[in-house]
Each structure stands twice: as structure tokens, then as C-alpha cells.
Coordinates of C-alpha atoms and ligand atoms in Angstrom, one line a residue:
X1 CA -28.8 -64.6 132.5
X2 CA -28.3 -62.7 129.4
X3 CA -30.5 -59.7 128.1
X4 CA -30.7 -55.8 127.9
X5 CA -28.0 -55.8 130.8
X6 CA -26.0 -58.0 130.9
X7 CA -22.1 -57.9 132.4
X8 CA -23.6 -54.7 134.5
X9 CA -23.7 -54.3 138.3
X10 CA -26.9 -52.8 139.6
X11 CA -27.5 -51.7 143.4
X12 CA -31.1 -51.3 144.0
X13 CA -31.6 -49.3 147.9
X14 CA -35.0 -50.9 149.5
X15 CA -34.6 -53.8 147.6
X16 CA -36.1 -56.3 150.0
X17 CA -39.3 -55.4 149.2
X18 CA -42.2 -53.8 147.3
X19 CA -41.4 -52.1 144.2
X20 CA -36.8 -52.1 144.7
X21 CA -37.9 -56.0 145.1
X22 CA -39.6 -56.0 141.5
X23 CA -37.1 -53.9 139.3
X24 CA -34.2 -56.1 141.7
X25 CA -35.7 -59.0 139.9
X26 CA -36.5 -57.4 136.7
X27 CA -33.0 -56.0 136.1
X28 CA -31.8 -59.8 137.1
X29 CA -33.8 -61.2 134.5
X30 CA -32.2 -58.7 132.0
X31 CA -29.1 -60.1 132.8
X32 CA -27.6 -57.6 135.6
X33 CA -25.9 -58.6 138.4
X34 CA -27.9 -57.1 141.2
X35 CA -27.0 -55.8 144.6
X36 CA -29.7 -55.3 147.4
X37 CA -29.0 -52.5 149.9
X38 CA -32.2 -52.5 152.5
X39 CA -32.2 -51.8 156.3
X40 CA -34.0 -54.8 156.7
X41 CA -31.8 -57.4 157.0
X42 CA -34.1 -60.5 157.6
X43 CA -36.2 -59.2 154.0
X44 CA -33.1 -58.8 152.6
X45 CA -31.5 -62.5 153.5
X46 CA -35.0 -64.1 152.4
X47 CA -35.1 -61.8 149.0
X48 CA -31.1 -62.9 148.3
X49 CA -32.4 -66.0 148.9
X50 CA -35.7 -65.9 146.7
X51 CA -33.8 -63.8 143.8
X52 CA -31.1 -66.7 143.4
X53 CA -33.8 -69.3 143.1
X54 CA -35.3 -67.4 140.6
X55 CA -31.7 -67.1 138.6
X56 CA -30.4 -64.0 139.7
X57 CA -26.9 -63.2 140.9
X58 CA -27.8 -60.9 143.9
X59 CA -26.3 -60.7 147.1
X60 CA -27.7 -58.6 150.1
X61 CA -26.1 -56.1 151.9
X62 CA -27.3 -54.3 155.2
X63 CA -27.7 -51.0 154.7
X64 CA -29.4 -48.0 155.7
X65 CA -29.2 -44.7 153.2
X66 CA -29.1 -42.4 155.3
X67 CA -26.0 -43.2 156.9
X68 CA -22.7 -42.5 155.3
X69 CA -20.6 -44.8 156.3
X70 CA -23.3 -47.5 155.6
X71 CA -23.6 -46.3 152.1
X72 CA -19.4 -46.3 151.9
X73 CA -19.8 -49.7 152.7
X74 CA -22.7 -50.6 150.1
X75 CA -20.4 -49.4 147.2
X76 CA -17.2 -50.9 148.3
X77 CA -18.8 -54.5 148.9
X78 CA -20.2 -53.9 146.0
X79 CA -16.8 -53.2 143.9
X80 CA -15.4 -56.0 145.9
X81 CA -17.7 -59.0 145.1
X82 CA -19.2 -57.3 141.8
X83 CA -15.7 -55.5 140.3
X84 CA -17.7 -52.0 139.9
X85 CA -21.0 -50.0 139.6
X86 CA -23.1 -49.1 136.7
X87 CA -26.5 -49.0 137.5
X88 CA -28.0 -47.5 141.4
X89 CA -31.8 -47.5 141.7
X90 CA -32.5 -45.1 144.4
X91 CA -36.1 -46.4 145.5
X92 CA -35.9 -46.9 149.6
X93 CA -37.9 -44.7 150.4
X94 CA -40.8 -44.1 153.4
X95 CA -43.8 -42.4 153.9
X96 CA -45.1 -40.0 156.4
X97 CA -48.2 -40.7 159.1
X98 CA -50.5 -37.9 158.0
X99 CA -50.1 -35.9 160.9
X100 CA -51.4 -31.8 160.7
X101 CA -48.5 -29.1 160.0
X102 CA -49.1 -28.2 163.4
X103 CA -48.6 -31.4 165.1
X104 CA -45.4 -32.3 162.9
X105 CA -42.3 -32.9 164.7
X106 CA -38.8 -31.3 163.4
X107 CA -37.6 -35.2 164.0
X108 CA -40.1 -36.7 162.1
X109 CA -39.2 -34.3 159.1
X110 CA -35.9 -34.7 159.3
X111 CA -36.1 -39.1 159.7
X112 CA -38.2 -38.4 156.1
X113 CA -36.1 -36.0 154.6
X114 CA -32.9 -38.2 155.6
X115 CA -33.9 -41.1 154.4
X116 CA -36.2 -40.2 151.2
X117 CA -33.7 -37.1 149.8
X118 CA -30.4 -37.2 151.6
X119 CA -30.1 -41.3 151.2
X120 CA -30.2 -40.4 147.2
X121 CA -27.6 -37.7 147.5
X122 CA -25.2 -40.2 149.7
X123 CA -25.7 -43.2 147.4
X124 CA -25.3 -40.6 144.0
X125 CA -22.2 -39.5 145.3
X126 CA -20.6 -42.6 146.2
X127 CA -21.8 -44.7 143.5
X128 CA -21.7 -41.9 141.4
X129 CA -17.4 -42.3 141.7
X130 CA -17.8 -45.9 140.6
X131 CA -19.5 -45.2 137.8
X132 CA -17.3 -42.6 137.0
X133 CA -14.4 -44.8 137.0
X134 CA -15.9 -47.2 134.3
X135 CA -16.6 -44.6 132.4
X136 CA -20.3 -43.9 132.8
X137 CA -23.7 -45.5 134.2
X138 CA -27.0 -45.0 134.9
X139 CA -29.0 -43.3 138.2
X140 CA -32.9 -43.8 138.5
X141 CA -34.3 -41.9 141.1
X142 CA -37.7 -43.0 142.1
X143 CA -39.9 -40.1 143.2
X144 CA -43.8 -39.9 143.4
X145 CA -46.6 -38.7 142.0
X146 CA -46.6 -36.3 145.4
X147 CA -44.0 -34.2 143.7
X148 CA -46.3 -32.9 141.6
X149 CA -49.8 -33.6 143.1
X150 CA -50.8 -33.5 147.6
X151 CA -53.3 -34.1 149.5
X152 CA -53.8 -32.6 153.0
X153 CA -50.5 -33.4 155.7
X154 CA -47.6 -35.1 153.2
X155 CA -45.6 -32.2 153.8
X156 CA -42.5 -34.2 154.9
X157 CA -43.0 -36.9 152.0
X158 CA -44.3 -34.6 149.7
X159 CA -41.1 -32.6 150.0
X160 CA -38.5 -34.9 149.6
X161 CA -40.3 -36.5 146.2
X162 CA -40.3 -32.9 145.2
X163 CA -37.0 -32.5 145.7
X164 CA -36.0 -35.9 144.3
X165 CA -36.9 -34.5 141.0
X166 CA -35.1 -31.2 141.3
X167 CA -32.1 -33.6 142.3
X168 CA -32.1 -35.4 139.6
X169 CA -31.8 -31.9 137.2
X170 CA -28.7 -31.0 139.1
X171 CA -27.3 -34.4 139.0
X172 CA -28.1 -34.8 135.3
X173 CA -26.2 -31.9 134.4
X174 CA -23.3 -32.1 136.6
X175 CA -22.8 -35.8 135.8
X176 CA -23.3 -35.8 132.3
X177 CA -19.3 -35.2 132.0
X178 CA -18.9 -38.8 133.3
X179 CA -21.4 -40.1 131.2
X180 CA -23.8 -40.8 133.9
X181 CA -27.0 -40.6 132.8
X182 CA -29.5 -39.0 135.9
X183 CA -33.7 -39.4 135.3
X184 CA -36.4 -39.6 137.7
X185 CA -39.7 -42.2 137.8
X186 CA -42.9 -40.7 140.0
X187 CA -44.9 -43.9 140.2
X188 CA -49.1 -43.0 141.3
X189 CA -50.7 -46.1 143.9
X190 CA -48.5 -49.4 143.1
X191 CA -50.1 -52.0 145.0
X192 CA -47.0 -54.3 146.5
X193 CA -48.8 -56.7 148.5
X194 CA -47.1 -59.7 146.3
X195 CA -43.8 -58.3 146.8
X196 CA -43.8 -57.8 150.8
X197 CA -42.1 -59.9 153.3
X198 CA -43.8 -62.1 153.6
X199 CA -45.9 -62.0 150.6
X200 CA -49.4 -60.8 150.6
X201 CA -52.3 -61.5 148.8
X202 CA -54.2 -57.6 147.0
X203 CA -56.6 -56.8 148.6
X204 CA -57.9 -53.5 147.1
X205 CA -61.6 -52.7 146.0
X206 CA -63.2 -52.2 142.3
X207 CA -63.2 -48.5 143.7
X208 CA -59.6 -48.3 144.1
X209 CA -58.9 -49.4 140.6
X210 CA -61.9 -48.3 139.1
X211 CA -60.6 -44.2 140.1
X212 CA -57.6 -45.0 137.5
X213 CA -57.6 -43.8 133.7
X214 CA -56.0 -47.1 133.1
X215 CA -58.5 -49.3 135.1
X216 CA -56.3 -50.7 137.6
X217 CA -53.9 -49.9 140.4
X218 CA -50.1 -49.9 139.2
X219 CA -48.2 -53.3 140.7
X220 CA -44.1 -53.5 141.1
X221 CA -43.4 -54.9 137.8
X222 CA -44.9 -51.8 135.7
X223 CA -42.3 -49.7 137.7
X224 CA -39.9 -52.6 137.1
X225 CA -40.4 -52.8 133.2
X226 CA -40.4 -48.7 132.3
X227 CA -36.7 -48.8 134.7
X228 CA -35.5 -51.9 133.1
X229 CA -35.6 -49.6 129.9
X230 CA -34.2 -46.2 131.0
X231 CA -31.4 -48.0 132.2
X232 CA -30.5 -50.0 129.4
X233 CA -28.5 -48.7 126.1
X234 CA -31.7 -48.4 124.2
X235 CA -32.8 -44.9 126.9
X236 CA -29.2 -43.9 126.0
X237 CA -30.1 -40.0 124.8
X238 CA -32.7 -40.2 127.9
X239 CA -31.6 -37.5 131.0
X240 CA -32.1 -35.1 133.3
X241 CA -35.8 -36.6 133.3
X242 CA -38.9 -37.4 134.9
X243 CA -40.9 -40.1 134.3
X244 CA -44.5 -40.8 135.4
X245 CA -46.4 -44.0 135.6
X246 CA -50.0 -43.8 137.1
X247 CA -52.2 -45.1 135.3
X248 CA -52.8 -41.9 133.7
X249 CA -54.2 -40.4 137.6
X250 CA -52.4 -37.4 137.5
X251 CA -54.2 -35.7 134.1
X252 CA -57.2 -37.1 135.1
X253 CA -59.4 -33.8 135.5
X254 CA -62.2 -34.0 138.3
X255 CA -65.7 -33.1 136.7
X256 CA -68.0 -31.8 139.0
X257 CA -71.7 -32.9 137.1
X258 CA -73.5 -28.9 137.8
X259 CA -76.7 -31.0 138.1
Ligands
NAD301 P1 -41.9 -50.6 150.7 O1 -42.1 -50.1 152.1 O2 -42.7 -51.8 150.3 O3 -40.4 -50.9 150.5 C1 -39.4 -50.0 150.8 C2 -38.1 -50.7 151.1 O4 -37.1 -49.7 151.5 C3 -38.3 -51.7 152.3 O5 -37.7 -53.0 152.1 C4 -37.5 -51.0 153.5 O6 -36.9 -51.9 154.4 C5 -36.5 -50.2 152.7 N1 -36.0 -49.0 153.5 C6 -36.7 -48.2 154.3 N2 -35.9 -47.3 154.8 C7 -34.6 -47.6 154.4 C8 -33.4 -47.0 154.7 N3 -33.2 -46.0 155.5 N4 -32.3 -47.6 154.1 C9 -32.4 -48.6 153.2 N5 -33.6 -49.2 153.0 C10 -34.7 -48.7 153.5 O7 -42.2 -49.3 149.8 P2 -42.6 -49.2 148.3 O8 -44.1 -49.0 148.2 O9 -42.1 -50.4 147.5 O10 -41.8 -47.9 147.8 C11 -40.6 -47.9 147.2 C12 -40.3 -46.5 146.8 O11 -41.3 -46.1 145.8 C13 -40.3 -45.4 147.9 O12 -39.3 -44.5 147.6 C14 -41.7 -44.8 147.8 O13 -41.7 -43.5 148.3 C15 -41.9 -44.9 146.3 N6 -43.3 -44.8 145.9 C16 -44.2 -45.8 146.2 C17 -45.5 -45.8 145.8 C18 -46.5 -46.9 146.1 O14 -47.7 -46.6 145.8 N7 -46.1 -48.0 146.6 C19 -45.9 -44.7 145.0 C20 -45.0 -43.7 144.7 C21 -43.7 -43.8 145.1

């Protein structure tokens, strides 16, 4: 396909599904050639499968992002089949039970911060060294709304998107001699029923929807369309950056009616 991105190699983590599914597709239709890296293989063989279909040059590779030599192996099969890296969408990410402070296990935060935080410091570094060969590329590191926003027990979750965003500062600046532009995207409630495996229908209430500025929940592709841009030339002065997109939830100020 030809567009915003095309001749670039894109690895999106989590890609299977949800919202790495979307901006997979997305950066597809804009003419990438798009690598997903997900832990789930059987997602990841059916969404190979379903993004070639829909015309995009993807392959699937197993991987999990918090293990190095996994995420060795994501960016050398990627240089091998794709010739090099220029785009990594860090978005696999998961969330956290809800569990008190007090009743939070030290393996539970640790299997959060692993995956969430360290998996986008592995797959910087590494893919990082690719880009830096061609001579520059593009990192978008999806946080969350949490960074900057909690509700009771998120500690864990809350945490790593925090520091997702502090990440993306350091790696901004240090990569910026490579040409590598770093920036952050803190989506609020995305709604990525259509994009699970298998595919679900929405089923959220007029509440739900009603609560947002906007007056609706987010789905995958408004994620997929605001990345689609930061990572092509036209975001080219654009790092060290966070962007949010919630439906305007998180300047929404809560009135309290004295009567
Ligand atoms: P999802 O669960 O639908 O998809 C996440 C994908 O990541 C899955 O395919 C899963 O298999 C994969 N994954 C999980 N652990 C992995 C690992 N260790 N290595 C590789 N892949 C792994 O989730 P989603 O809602 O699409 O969320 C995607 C990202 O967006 C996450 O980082 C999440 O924290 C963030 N986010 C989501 C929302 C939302 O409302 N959906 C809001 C803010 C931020």
C-alpha cells in the first residue's frame, strides 16, 4: 500500500489485539510494513492472517516484552524478513486487579512493572540500535491517562504509565543524536471489543459514554489515527512528548451542585 509510510518497517508489541491491533492496521494502511510482537501466539497467527486480507504486509512474531532474549529475537527477525526498523509502537501493556496496597503482592508488582515499563526500555534499546543504523526513527510509547489521574488500588499500573512518560523524556533526549524521535500517547477508556480475539460486539451503557466531554468512549482507531501522524514526517519537529486522547475526561472538572 502506499501513503504517509510507506517503504518503513513498523513493530507494534501487543499487536494481536485491542488498540496495537488498530494502529497495526492503521500504519498498514499508510503503507508500513508492519511487524506484530504479542505473547499470544494464536491472536497473533489469526491477526497476521486478518491484516494480510485486509492488504497489509505483516507477519507475527511470538514474543513476550519482558524477556530479553525474546525482544533480541523480535528485532533481528524483524531485520531479517523486513531489512531494518524505523517505527516500534510500545503498546503491550496489562492492567492490575484492583487489589488494596495492603493485599498487593511484590510478584504482582513486579509481573506489571516488567511487562508495562521494563518491556519499553528492552524493546527501546534494541530497536532503538536499528533505527540508529538507518539513521533515525520513530518510538511511540503508549501510556495512560493513570499517569496523570488514579483511582483507589492502580498502584502497580498506575506506576508503570507514570513512568512510561518520564521514559519517554529521557529517551527523547538521549536519542535525539540518532535522530530518533521519542513521544508518549495516554489514551482515557478505549472501548476494544471489535478488535479482540475473537471479536466482540460494545457493549457499554449511555452512562459510560455520556461521562465523556466528547460524548462517547474512545475506540482503537482514534488511538490508531493521532499515532499514524506522530510517526509520520509530517510530526517531524514533535518529541520528548505526551500526548492525550480522552475524550477531553481528564480536564473535565467535577461540579458538586451546593443545592
Ligand atoms: P488488550 O489486552 O486488548 O491488548 C494488549 C495486547 O498485549 C494483547 O494482545 C496481549 O496478548 C499483549 N500482551 C500482554 N502482555 C504482553 C507481553 N508480556 N508481551 C507481548 N505482548 C503482550 O489491551 P488494550 O486495551 O488494547 O491496551 C493496549 C495498551 O494501551 C496497554 O499498554 C494499555 O495499558 C494501554 N491503555 C489501554 C486503555 C484502554 O482503555 N483500553 C486505556 C489507556 C491505556
Amino acid at each position: 500500500m502506499s501513503g504517509r509510510l510507506s517503504g518503513k518497517v513498523a513493530i507494534v508489541t501487543g499487536g494481536a489485539r485491542g488498540i496495537g491491533a488498530a494502529v497495526a492496521y492503521k500504519l498498514g494502511l499508510e503503507g508500513a510494513k508492519v511487524v506484530i510482537a504479542d505473547v499470544h501466539e494464536e491472536a497473533g497467527k489469526w491477526r497476521e492472517g486478518w491484516l494480510r486480507s485486509n492488504g497489509v504486509d505483516a507477519f507475527f512474531i511470538k514474543t513476550d516484552v519482558s524477556i530479553e532474549s525474546d525482544v533480541k529475537n523480535m528485532v533481528n527477525e524483524t531485520v531479517k524478513r523486513f531489512g531494518g526498523v524505523d517505527i516500534l509502537i510500545n503498546n503491550a501493556g496489562i492492567g492490575f486487579s484492583g487489589k488494596s496496597i495492603f493485599e498487593q503482592t511484590l510478584d504482582e508488582w513486579n509481573r506489571v512493572i516488567s511487562i508495562n515499563l521494563t518491556g519499553v526500555w528492552l524493546c527501546s534499546k534494541y530497536a532503538g540500535q536499528e533505527m540508529a543504523k538507518r539513521g533515525g526513527g520513530v518510538i511511540v510509547n503508549i501510556a495512560s491517562t493513570r499517569a496523570f489521574q488514579s483511582e483507589p488500588n492502580t498502584e502497580p499500573y498506575s506506576a508503570s504509565k507514570g513512568g512510561i512518560v518520564a521514559l519517554t523524556h529521557s529517551l527523547a533526549i538521549s536519542l535525539s543524536k540518532y535522530k530518533i524521535r521519542v513521544v508518549s500517547v495516554a489514551p482515557g477508556w478505549i472501548d476494544t471489543s471489535e478488535w479482540q480475539y475473537p471479536p466482540r460486539k460494545p457493549s457499554l451503557n449511555p452512562l459510560d459514554h455520556a461521562q465523556h466531554p466528547a460524548g462517547r468512549v474512545g475506540n482503537p482507531m482514534d488511538v490508531a489515527n493521532l499515532i499514524a501522524f506522530l510517526v509520520s514526517d509530517e510530526a517531524s519537529w514533535i518529541t520528548g512528548v505526551n500526548f492525550t486522547i480522552d475524550g477531553g475526561m481528564t480536564v473535565k472538572m467535577i461540579y458538586m451542585d451546593p443545592d
